[in-house]
Amino acid sequence: MPLYRVTIICIGLTEAQLVDAVPDMRSEFAEPPWQKDVRCEAKDGVLRLSALNDFDSSGQALLDEFWDAVIAYVHFDEKVSFEVEEVLVQNSLADD
């Protein structure tokens, strides 16, 4: 069964919001067993979350979860946008 390394980005947060969001996202995504090897970083004004799973070939499931988490944790007044940056197919965790 293939694994999918899905990367989602959020654009439009301030630097302070980005810094605060990273530990919140890491904490939020540490629990769900369906998302493995979750990584989150803020770089160049972009909040980026990636995870490995065996079901999300389009990235839409992780996009929905990430969107919900950012809205729940980050208080923002400006417009933000979310998009699937990439979906890579892997054969195992060791391929990453």
PDB file of N, CA and C in Angstrom:
ATOM      1  N   MET A   1       0.853  -1.177   0.000  1.00  0.00           N
ATOM      2  CA  MET A   1       0.000   0.000   0.000  1.00  0.00           C
ATOM      3  C   MET A   1       0.899   1.240   0.000  1.00  0.00           C
ATOM      4  N   PRO A   2       0.635   2.190  -0.886  1.00  0.00           N
ATOM      5  CA  PRO A   2       1.475   3.388  -0.909  1.00  0.00           C
ATOM      6  C   PRO A   2       1.185   4.295   0.282  1.00  0.00           C
ATOM      7  N   LEU A   3       2.171   5.080   0.628  1.00  0.00           N
ATOM      8  CA  LEU A   3       2.025   6.126   1.636  1.00  0.00           C
ATOM      9  C   LEU A   3       2.133   7.474   0.936  1.00  0.00           C
ATOM     10  N   TYR A   4       1.449   8.460   1.473  1.00  0.00           N
ATOM     11  CA  TYR A   4       1.438   9.788   0.880  1.00  0.00           C
ATOM     12  C   TYR A   4       2.036  10.789   1.857  1.00  0.00           C
ATOM     13  N   ARG A   5       3.077  11.487   1.425  1.00  0.00           N
ATOM     14  CA  ARG A   5       3.647  12.600   2.191  1.00  0.00           C
ATOM     15  C   ARG A   5       2.934  13.844   1.676  1.00  0.00           C
ATOM     16  N   VAL A   6       1.985  14.342   2.475  1.00  0.00           N
ATOM     17  CA  VAL A   6       1.163  15.478   2.099  1.00  0.00           C
ATOM     18  C   VAL A   6       1.715  16.726   2.788  1.00  0.00           C
ATOM     19  N   THR A   7       1.872  17.789   2.015  1.00  0.00           N
ATOM     20  CA  THR A   7       2.329  19.068   2.566  1.00  0.00           C
ATOM     21  C   THR A   7       1.286  20.129   2.268  1.00  0.00           C
ATOM     22  N   ILE A   8       0.845  20.797   3.333  1.00  0.00           N
ATOM     23  CA  ILE A   8      -0.164  21.851   3.250  1.00  0.00           C
ATOM     24  C   ILE A   8       0.474  23.154   3.708  1.00  0.00           C
ATOM     25  N   ILE A   9       0.110  24.270   3.067  1.00  0.00           N
ATOM     26  CA  ILE A   9       0.626  25.562   3.511  1.00  0.00           C
ATOM     27  C   ILE A   9      -0.519  26.514   3.846  1.00  0.00           C
ATOM     28  N   CYS A  10      -0.196  27.412   4.761  1.00  0.00           N
ATOM     29  CA  CYS A  10      -1.103  28.498   5.144  1.00  0.00           C
ATOM     30  C   CYS A  10      -0.329  29.801   4.936  1.00  0.00           C
ATOM     31  N   ILE A  11      -0.911  30.699   4.166  1.00  0.00           N
ATOM     32  CA  ILE A  11      -0.279  31.973   3.847  1.00  0.00           C
ATOM     33  C   ILE A  11      -1.158  33.097   4.381  1.00  0.00           C
ATOM     34  N   GLY A  12      -0.528  34.125   4.968  1.00  0.00           N
ATOM     35  CA  GLY A  12      -1.266  35.310   5.405  1.00  0.00           C
ATOM     36  C   GLY A  12      -1.186  35.600   6.886  1.00  0.00           C
ATOM     37  N   LEU A  13      -0.523  34.729   7.657  1.00  0.00           N
ATOM     38  CA  LEU A  13      -0.366  34.976   9.088  1.00  0.00           C
ATOM     39  C   LEU A  13       0.810  35.919   9.326  1.00  0.00           C
ATOM     40  N   THR A  14       0.750  36.646  10.416  1.00  0.00           N
ATOM     41  CA  THR A  14       1.872  37.509  10.789  1.00  0.00           C
ATOM     42  C   THR A  14       3.007  36.654  11.343  1.00  0.00           C
ATOM     43  N   GLU A  15       4.190  37.237  11.465  1.00  0.00           N
ATOM     44  CA  GLU A  15       5.332  36.500  12.010  1.00  0.00           C
ATOM     45  C   GLU A  15       5.034  36.003  13.425  1.00  0.00           C
ATOM     46  N   ALA A  16       4.419  36.854  14.242  1.00  0.00           N
ATOM     47  CA  ALA A  16       4.081  36.452  15.619  1.00  0.00           C
ATOM     48  C   ALA A  16       3.103  35.278  15.615  1.00  0.00           C
ATOM     49  N   GLN A  17       2.110  35.318  14.739  1.00  0.00           N
ATOM     50  CA  GLN A  17       1.150  34.227  14.645  1.00  0.00           C
ATOM     51  C   GLN A  17       1.815  32.939  14.168  1.00  0.00           C
ATOM     52  N   LEU A  18       2.735  33.072  13.232  1.00  0.00           N
ATOM     53  CA  LEU A  18       3.467  31.904  12.735  1.00  0.00           C
ATOM     54  C   LEU A  18       4.254  31.240  13.857  1.00  0.00           C
ATOM     55  N   VAL A  19       4.972  32.052  14.627  1.00  0.00           N
ATOM     56  CA  VAL A  19       5.787  31.520  15.726  1.00  0.00           C
ATOM     57  C   VAL A  19       4.911  30.802  16.752  1.00  0.00           C
ATOM     58  N   ASP A  20       3.778  31.389  17.077  1.00  0.00           N
ATOM     59  CA  ASP A  20       2.870  30.783  18.049  1.00  0.00           C
ATOM     60  C   ASP A  20       2.177  29.530  17.495  1.00  0.00           C
ATOM     61  N   ALA A  21       1.931  29.509  16.200  1.00  0.00           N
ATOM     62  CA  ALA A  21       1.167  28.412  15.604  1.00  0.00           C
ATOM     63  C   ALA A  21       1.946  27.104  15.525  1.00  0.00           C
ATOM     64  N   VAL A  22       3.249  27.170  15.351  1.00  0.00           N
ATOM     65  CA  VAL A  22       4.036  25.946  15.157  1.00  0.00           C
ATOM     66  C   VAL A  22       3.869  24.965  16.324  1.00  0.00           C
ATOM     67  N   PRO A  23       4.105  25.365  17.575  1.00  0.00           N
ATOM     68  CA  PRO A  23       3.923  24.384  18.657  1.00  0.00           C
ATOM     69  C   PRO A  23       2.469  23.932  18.810  1.00  0.00           C
ATOM     70  N   ASP A  24       1.527  24.812  18.522  1.00  0.00           N
ATOM     71  CA  ASP A  24       0.117  24.419  18.587  1.00  0.00           C
ATOM     72  C   ASP A  24      -0.198  23.336  17.564  1.00  0.00           C
ATOM     73  N   MET A  25       0.301  23.497  16.355  1.00  0.00           N
ATOM     74  CA  MET A  25       0.041  22.506  15.305  1.00  0.00           C
ATOM     75  C   MET A  25       0.745  21.186  15.626  1.00  0.00           C
ATOM     76  N   ARG A  26       1.960  21.270  16.124  1.00  0.00           N
ATOM     77  CA  ARG A  26       2.674  20.038  16.494  1.00  0.00           C
ATOM     78  C   ARG A  26       1.917  19.279  17.570  1.00  0.00           C
ATOM     79  N   SER A  27       1.392  19.999  18.539  1.00  0.00           N
ATOM     80  CA  SER A  27       0.624  19.382  19.613  1.00  0.00           C
ATOM     81  C   SER A  27      -0.686  18.790  19.078  1.00  0.00           C
ATOM     82  N   GLU A  28      -1.384  19.544  18.272  1.00  0.00           N
ATOM     83  CA  GLU A  28      -2.667  19.103  17.724  1.00  0.00           C
ATOM     84  C   GLU A  28      -2.519  17.840  16.869  1.00  0.00           C
ATOM     85  N   PHE A  29      -1.473  17.773  16.085  1.00  0.00           N
ATOM     86  CA  PHE A  29      -1.311  16.660  15.160  1.00  0.00           C
ATOM     87  C   PHE A  29      -0.466  15.525  15.728  1.00  0.00           C
ATOM     88  N   ALA A  30      -0.063  15.626  16.974  1.00  0.00           N
ATOM     89  CA  ALA A  30       0.695  14.544  17.611  1.00  0.00           C
ATOM     90  C   ALA A  30      -0.218  13.374  17.984  1.00  0.00           C
ATOM     91  N   GLU A  31      -1.483  13.646  18.208  1.00  0.00           N
ATOM     92  CA  GLU A  31      -2.422  12.636  18.689  1.00  0.00           C
ATOM     93  C   GLU A  31      -3.037  11.740  17.618  1.00  0.00           C
ATOM     94  N   PRO A  32      -3.540  12.279  16.512  1.00  0.00           N
ATOM     95  CA  PRO A  32      -4.258  11.419  15.570  1.00  0.00           C
ATOM     96  C   PRO A  32      -3.381  10.297  15.013  1.00  0.00           C
ATOM     97  N   PRO A  33      -3.803   9.054  15.177  1.00  0.00           N
ATOM     98  CA  PRO A  33      -2.977   7.933  14.712  1.00  0.00           C
ATOM     99  C   PRO A  33      -2.949   7.796  13.188  1.00  0.00           C
ATOM    100  N   TRP A  34      -3.865   8.451  12.484  1.00  0.00           N
ATOM    101  CA  TRP A  34      -3.918   8.314  11.025  1.00  0.00           C
ATOM    102  C   TRP A  34      -2.913   9.222  10.326  1.00  0.00           C
ATOM    103  N   GLN A  35      -2.334  10.196  11.031  1.00  0.00           N
ATOM    104  CA  GLN A  35      -1.293  11.053  10.463  1.00  0.00           C
ATOM    105  C   GLN A  35       0.024  10.687  11.141  1.00  0.00           C
ATOM    106  N   LYS A  36       0.995  10.272  10.363  1.00  0.00           N
ATOM    107  CA  LYS A  36       2.294   9.844  10.899  1.00  0.00           C
ATOM    108  C   LYS A  36       3.373  10.862  10.537  1.00  0.00           C
ATOM    109  N   ASP A  37       4.450  10.849  11.308  1.00  0.00           N
ATOM    110  CA  ASP A  37       5.637  11.653  11.009  1.00  0.00           C
ATOM    111  C   ASP A  37       5.258  13.090  10.656  1.00  0.00           C
ATOM    112  N   VAL A  38       4.492  13.716  11.532  1.00  0.00           N
ATOM    113  CA  VAL A  38       4.000  15.080  11.294  1.00  0.00           C
ATOM    114  C   VAL A  38       5.124  16.086  11.535  1.00  0.00           C
ATOM    115  N   ARG A  39       5.236  17.017  10.607  1.00  0.00           N
ATOM    116  CA  ARG A  39       6.247  18.076  10.695  1.00  0.00           C
ATOM    117  C   ARG A  39       5.559  19.418  10.473  1.00  0.00           C
ATOM    118  N   CYS A  40       5.998  20.416  11.227  1.00  0.00           N
ATOM    119  CA  CYS A  40       5.439  21.750  11.054  1.00  0.00           C
ATOM    120  C   CYS A  40       6.554  22.767  11.197  1.00  0.00           C
ATOM    121  N   GLU A  41       6.532  23.771  10.327  1.00  0.00           N
ATOM    122  CA  GLU A  41       7.519  24.843  10.400  1.00  0.00           C
ATOM    123  C   GLU A  41       6.907  26.135   9.884  1.00  0.00           C
ATOM    124  N   ALA A  42       7.482  27.229  10.321  1.00  0.00           N
ATOM    125  CA  ALA A  42       7.145  28.547   9.804  1.00  0.00           C
ATOM    126  C   ALA A  42       8.410  29.091   9.151  1.00  0.00           C
ATOM    127  N   LYS A  43       8.304  29.386   7.866  1.00  0.00           N
ATOM    128  CA  LYS A  43       9.475  29.844   7.122  1.00  0.00           C
ATOM    129  C   LYS A  43       9.029  30.758   5.990  1.00  0.00           C
ATOM    130  N   ASP A  44       9.697  31.892   5.880  1.00  0.00           N
ATOM    131  CA  ASP A  44       9.416  32.841   4.799  1.00  0.00           C
ATOM    132  C   ASP A  44       7.946  33.250   4.746  1.00  0.00           C
ATOM    133  N   GLY A  45       7.340  33.440   5.911  1.00  0.00           N
ATOM    134  CA  GLY A  45       5.956  33.892   5.979  1.00  0.00           C
ATOM    135  C   GLY A  45       4.911  32.826   5.700  1.00  0.00           C
ATOM    136  N   VAL A  46       5.320  31.573   5.691  1.00  0.00           N
ATOM    137  CA  VAL A  46       4.400  30.469   5.379  1.00  0.00           C
ATOM    138  C   VAL A  46       4.415  29.456   6.524  1.00  0.00           C
ATOM    139  N   LEU A  47       3.230  29.044   6.945  1.00  0.00           N
ATOM    140  CA  LEU A  47       3.097  27.958   7.906  1.00  0.00           C
ATOM    141  C   LEU A  47       2.920  26.681   7.094  1.00  0.00           C
ATOM    142  N   ARG A  48       3.814  25.731   7.286  1.00  0.00           N
ATOM    143  CA  ARG A  48       3.833  24.512   6.476  1.00  0.00           C
ATOM    144  C   ARG A  48       3.690  23.296   7.391  1.00  0.00           C
ATOM    145  N   LEU A  49       2.753  22.435   7.047  1.00  0.00           N
ATOM    146  CA  LEU A  49       2.523  21.203   7.789  1.00  0.00           C
ATOM    147  C   LEU A  49       2.595  20.041   6.806  1.00  0.00           C
ATOM    148  N   SER A  50       3.339  19.004   7.185  1.00  0.00           N
ATOM    149  CA  SER A  50       3.359  17.804   6.355  1.00  0.00           C
ATOM    150  C   SER A  50       3.145  16.588   7.245  1.00  0.00           C
ATOM    151  N   ALA A  51       2.547  15.576   6.647  1.00  0.00           N
ATOM    152  CA  ALA A  51       2.275  14.332   7.367  1.00  0.00           C
ATOM    153  C   ALA A  51       2.256  13.185   6.380  1.00  0.00           C
ATOM    154  N   LEU A  52       2.443  12.007   6.910  1.00  0.00           N
ATOM    155  CA  LEU A  52       2.456  10.787   6.117  1.00  0.00           C
ATOM    156  C   LEU A  52       1.224   9.967   6.488  1.00  0.00           C
ATOM    157  N   ASN A  53       0.496   9.498   5.469  1.00  0.00           N
ATOM    158  CA  ASN A  53      -0.656   8.636   5.719  1.00  0.00           C
ATOM    159  C   ASN A  53      -0.851   7.693   4.544  1.00  0.00           C
ATOM    160  N   ASP A  54      -1.794   6.795   4.669  1.00  0.00           N
ATOM    161  CA  ASP A  54      -2.010   5.803   3.619  1.00  0.00           C
ATOM    162  C   ASP A  54      -3.340   5.966   2.889  1.00  0.00           C
ATOM    163  N   PHE A  55      -3.971   7.143   2.983  1.00  0.00           N
ATOM    164  CA  PHE A  55      -5.300   7.294   2.399  1.00  0.00           C
ATOM    165  C   PHE A  55      -5.547   8.604   1.661  1.00  0.00           C
ATOM    166  N   ASP A  56      -4.694   9.593   1.819  1.00  0.00           N
ATOM    167  CA  ASP A  56      -4.996  10.953   1.360  1.00  0.00           C
ATOM    168  C   ASP A  56      -4.218  11.297   0.086  1.00  0.00           C
ATOM    169  N   SER A  57      -4.552  10.655  -1.004  1.00  0.00           N
ATOM    170  CA  SER A  57      -3.796  10.837  -2.247  1.00  0.00           C
ATOM    171  C   SER A  57      -3.953  12.227  -2.860  1.00  0.00           C
ATOM    172  N   SER A  58      -4.990  12.964  -2.476  1.00  0.00           N
ATOM    173  CA  SER A  58      -5.197  14.317  -3.008  1.00  0.00           C
ATOM    174  C   SER A  58      -4.734  15.408  -2.043  1.00  0.00           C
ATOM    175  N   GLY A  59      -4.539  15.049  -0.764  1.00  0.00           N
ATOM    176  CA  GLY A  59      -4.160  16.027   0.248  1.00  0.00           C
ATOM    177  C   GLY A  59      -5.332  16.755   0.884  1.00  0.00           C
ATOM    178  N   GLN A  60      -6.535  16.492   0.422  1.00  0.00           N
ATOM    179  CA  GLN A  60      -7.702  17.227   0.912  1.00  0.00           C
ATOM    180  C   GLN A  60      -8.055  16.921   2.366  1.00  0.00           C
ATOM    181  N   ALA A  61      -7.827  15.687   2.808  1.00  0.00           N
ATOM    182  CA  ALA A  61      -8.142  15.343   4.204  1.00  0.00           C
ATOM    183  C   ALA A  61      -7.243  16.118   5.164  1.00  0.00           C
ATOM    184  N   LEU A  62      -5.940  16.151   4.872  1.00  0.00           N
ATOM    185  CA  LEU A  62      -5.034  16.904   5.737  1.00  0.00           C
ATOM    186  C   LEU A  62      -5.295  18.397   5.632  1.00  0.00           C
ATOM    187  N   LEU A  63      -5.636  18.875   4.446  1.00  0.00           N
ATOM    188  CA  LEU A  63      -5.987  20.286   4.275  1.00  0.00           C
ATOM    189  C   LEU A  63      -7.147  20.661   5.189  1.00  0.00           C
ATOM    190  N   ASP A  64      -8.183  19.842   5.217  1.00  0.00           N
ATOM    191  CA  ASP A  64      -9.343  20.118   6.069  1.00  0.00           C
ATOM    192  C   ASP A  64      -8.959  20.124   7.550  1.00  0.00           C
ATOM    193  N   GLU A  65      -8.157  19.154   7.958  1.00  0.00           N
ATOM    194  CA  GLU A  65      -7.736  19.092   9.366  1.00  0.00           C
ATOM    195  C   GLU A  65      -6.870  20.299   9.743  1.00  0.00           C
ATOM    196  N   PHE A  66      -5.941  20.657   8.869  1.00  0.00           N
ATOM    197  CA  PHE A  66      -5.037  21.788   9.111  1.00  0.00           C
ATOM    198  C   PHE A  66      -5.835  23.085   9.180  1.00  0.00           C
ATOM    199  N   TRP A  67      -6.729  23.275   8.257  1.00  0.00           N
ATOM    200  CA  TRP A  67      -7.591  24.457   8.214  1.00  0.00           C
ATOM    201  C   TRP A  67      -8.330  24.594   9.549  1.00  0.00           C
ATOM    202  N   ASP A  68      -8.969  23.517   9.976  1.00  0.00           N
ATOM    203  CA  ASP A  68      -9.710  23.541  11.243  1.00  0.00           C
ATOM    204  C   ASP A  68      -8.803  23.884  12.426  1.00  0.00           C
ATOM    205  N   ALA A  69      -7.610  23.307  12.459  1.00  0.00           N
ATOM    206  CA  ALA A  69      -6.687  23.547  13.573  1.00  0.00           C
ATOM    207  C   ALA A  69      -6.195  24.987  13.595  1.00  0.00           C
ATOM    208  N   VAL A  70      -5.835  25.524  12.451  1.00  0.00           N
ATOM    209  CA  VAL A  70      -5.360  26.914  12.398  1.00  0.00           C
ATOM    210  C   VAL A  70      -6.469  27.856  12.854  1.00  0.00           C
ATOM    211  N   ILE A  71      -7.674  27.634  12.378  1.00  0.00           N
ATOM    212  CA  ILE A  71      -8.796  28.493  12.774  1.00  0.00           C
ATOM    213  C   ILE A  71      -9.068  28.376  14.271  1.00  0.00           C
ATOM    214  N   ALA A  72      -8.910  27.194  14.833  1.00  0.00           N
ATOM    215  CA  ALA A  72      -9.154  26.994  16.265  1.00  0.00           C
ATOM    216  C   ALA A  72      -8.068  27.622  17.140  1.00  0.00           C
ATOM    217  N   TYR A  73      -6.817  27.585  16.699  1.00  0.00           N
ATOM    218  CA  TYR A  73      -5.707  28.015  17.539  1.00  0.00           C
ATOM    219  C   TYR A  73      -5.219  29.440  17.280  1.00  0.00           C
ATOM    220  N   VAL A  74      -5.333  29.912  16.066  1.00  0.00           N
ATOM    221  CA  VAL A  74      -4.750  31.212  15.704  1.00  0.00           C
ATOM    222  C   VAL A  74      -5.854  32.244  15.561  1.00  0.00           C
ATOM    223  N   HIS A  75      -5.712  33.342  16.263  1.00  0.00           N
ATOM    224  CA  HIS A  75      -6.692  34.423  16.185  1.00  0.00           C
ATOM    225  C   HIS A  75      -6.162  35.456  15.201  1.00  0.00           C
ATOM    226  N   PHE A  76      -6.804  35.521  14.043  1.00  0.00           N
ATOM    227  CA  PHE A  76      -6.333  36.427  13.004  1.00  0.00           C
ATOM    228  C   PHE A  76      -7.496  37.251  12.466  1.00  0.00           C
ATOM    229  N   ASP A  77      -7.162  38.447  11.985  1.00  0.00           N
ATOM    230  CA  ASP A  77      -8.162  39.340  11.420  1.00  0.00           C
ATOM    231  C   ASP A  77      -8.036  39.467   9.910  1.00  0.00           C
ATOM    232  N   GLU A  78      -6.870  39.167   9.408  1.00  0.00           N
ATOM    233  CA  GLU A  78      -6.624  39.295   7.976  1.00  0.00           C
ATOM    234  C   GLU A  78      -7.004  38.005   7.248  1.00  0.00           C
ATOM    235  N   LYS A  79      -7.084  38.102   5.949  1.00  0.00           N
ATOM    236  CA  LYS A  79      -7.392  36.938   5.122  1.00  0.00           C
ATOM    237  C   LYS A  79      -6.184  36.001   5.093  1.00  0.00           C
ATOM    238  N   VAL A  80      -6.437  34.718   5.280  1.00  0.00           N
ATOM    239  CA  VAL A  80      -5.399  33.705   5.133  1.00  0.00           C
ATOM    240  C   VAL A  80      -5.865  32.717   4.067  1.00  0.00           C
ATOM    241  N   SER A  81      -4.920  32.052   3.461  1.00  0.00           N
ATOM    242  CA  SER A  81      -5.280  31.050   2.459  1.00  0.00           C
ATOM    243  C   SER A  81      -4.529  29.758   2.743  1.00  0.00           C
ATOM    244  N   PHE A  82      -5.125  28.679   2.295  1.00  0.00           N
ATOM    245  CA  PHE A  82      -4.573  27.343   2.501  1.00  0.00           C
ATOM    246  C   PHE A  82      -4.507  26.653   1.147  1.00  0.00           C
ATOM    247  N   GLU A  83      -3.487  25.844   0.970  1.00  0.00           N
ATOM    248  CA  GLU A  83      -3.423  25.048  -0.249  1.00  0.00           C
ATOM    249  C   GLU A  83      -2.572  23.803  -0.036  1.00  0.00           C
ATOM    250  N   VAL A  84      -2.853  22.815  -0.849  1.00  0.00           N
ATOM    251  CA  VAL A  84      -2.029  21.611  -0.876  1.00  0.00           C
ATOM    252  C   VAL A  84      -0.788  21.985  -1.683  1.00  0.00           C
ATOM    253  N   GLU A  85       0.357  21.950  -1.036  1.00  0.00           N
ATOM    254  CA  GLU A  85       1.598  22.296  -1.734  1.00  0.00           C
ATOM    255  C   GLU A  85       2.100  21.123  -2.575  1.00  0.00           C
ATOM    256  N   GLU A  86       2.063  19.920  -1.979  1.00  0.00           N
ATOM    257  CA  GLU A  86       2.471  18.746  -2.738  1.00  0.00           C
ATOM    258  C   GLU A  86       2.000  17.472  -2.057  1.00  0.00           C
ATOM    259  N   VAL A  87       1.908  16.433  -2.860  1.00  0.00           N
ATOM    260  CA  VAL A  87       1.635  15.083  -2.372  1.00  0.00           C
ATOM    261  C   VAL A  87       2.649  14.172  -3.058  1.00  0.00           C
ATOM    262  N   LEU A  88       3.505  13.563  -2.254  1.00  0.00           N
ATOM    263  CA  LEU A  88       4.519  12.644  -2.769  1.00  0.00           C
ATOM    264  C   LEU A  88       4.139  11.222  -2.386  1.00  0.00           C
ATOM    265  N   VAL A  89       4.313  10.295  -3.295  1.00  0.00           N
ATOM    266  CA  VAL A  89       4.019   8.891  -3.021  1.00  0.00           C
ATOM    267  C   VAL A  89       5.301   8.209  -2.558  1.00  0.00           C
ATOM    268  N   GLN A  90       5.184   7.477  -1.462  1.00  0.00           N
ATOM    269  CA  GLN A  90       6.308   6.732  -0.894  1.00  0.00           C
ATOM    270  C   GLN A  90       5.901   5.280  -0.709  1.00  0.00           C
ATOM    271  N   ASN A  91       6.868   4.413  -0.681  1.00  0.00           N
ATOM    272  CA  ASN A  91       6.583   3.001  -0.449  1.00  0.00           C
ATOM    273  C   ASN A  91       6.636   2.625   1.021  1.00  0.00           C
ATOM    274  N   SER A  92       7.375   3.421   1.817  1.00  0.00           N
ATOM    275  CA  SER A  92       7.496   3.135   3.247  1.00  0.00           C
ATOM    276  C   SER A  92       7.937   4.374   3.978  1.00  0.00           C
ATOM    277  N   LEU A  93       7.939   4.304   5.321  1.00  0.00           N
ATOM    278  CA  LEU A  93       8.441   5.415   6.123  1.00  0.00           C
ATOM    279  C   LEU A  93       9.912   5.677   5.845  1.00  0.00           C
ATOM    280  N   ALA A  94      10.652   4.660   5.491  1.00  0.00           N
ATOM    281  CA  ALA A  94      12.085   4.793   5.253  1.00  0.00           C
ATOM    282  C   ALA A  94      12.396   5.588   3.989  1.00  0.00           C
ATOM    283  N   ASP A  95      11.443   5.753   3.099  1.00  0.00           N
ATOM    284  CA  ASP A  95      11.671   6.500   1.857  1.00  0.00           C
ATOM    285  C   ASP A  95      11.793   7.997   2.080  1.00  0.00           C
ATOM    286  N   ASP A  96      11.391   8.479   3.220  1.00  0.00           N
ATOM    287  CA  ASP A  96      11.324   9.911   3.479  1.00  0.00           C
ATOM    288  C   ASP A  96      12.678  10.512   3.774  1.00  0.00           C
TER     289      ASP A  96
END
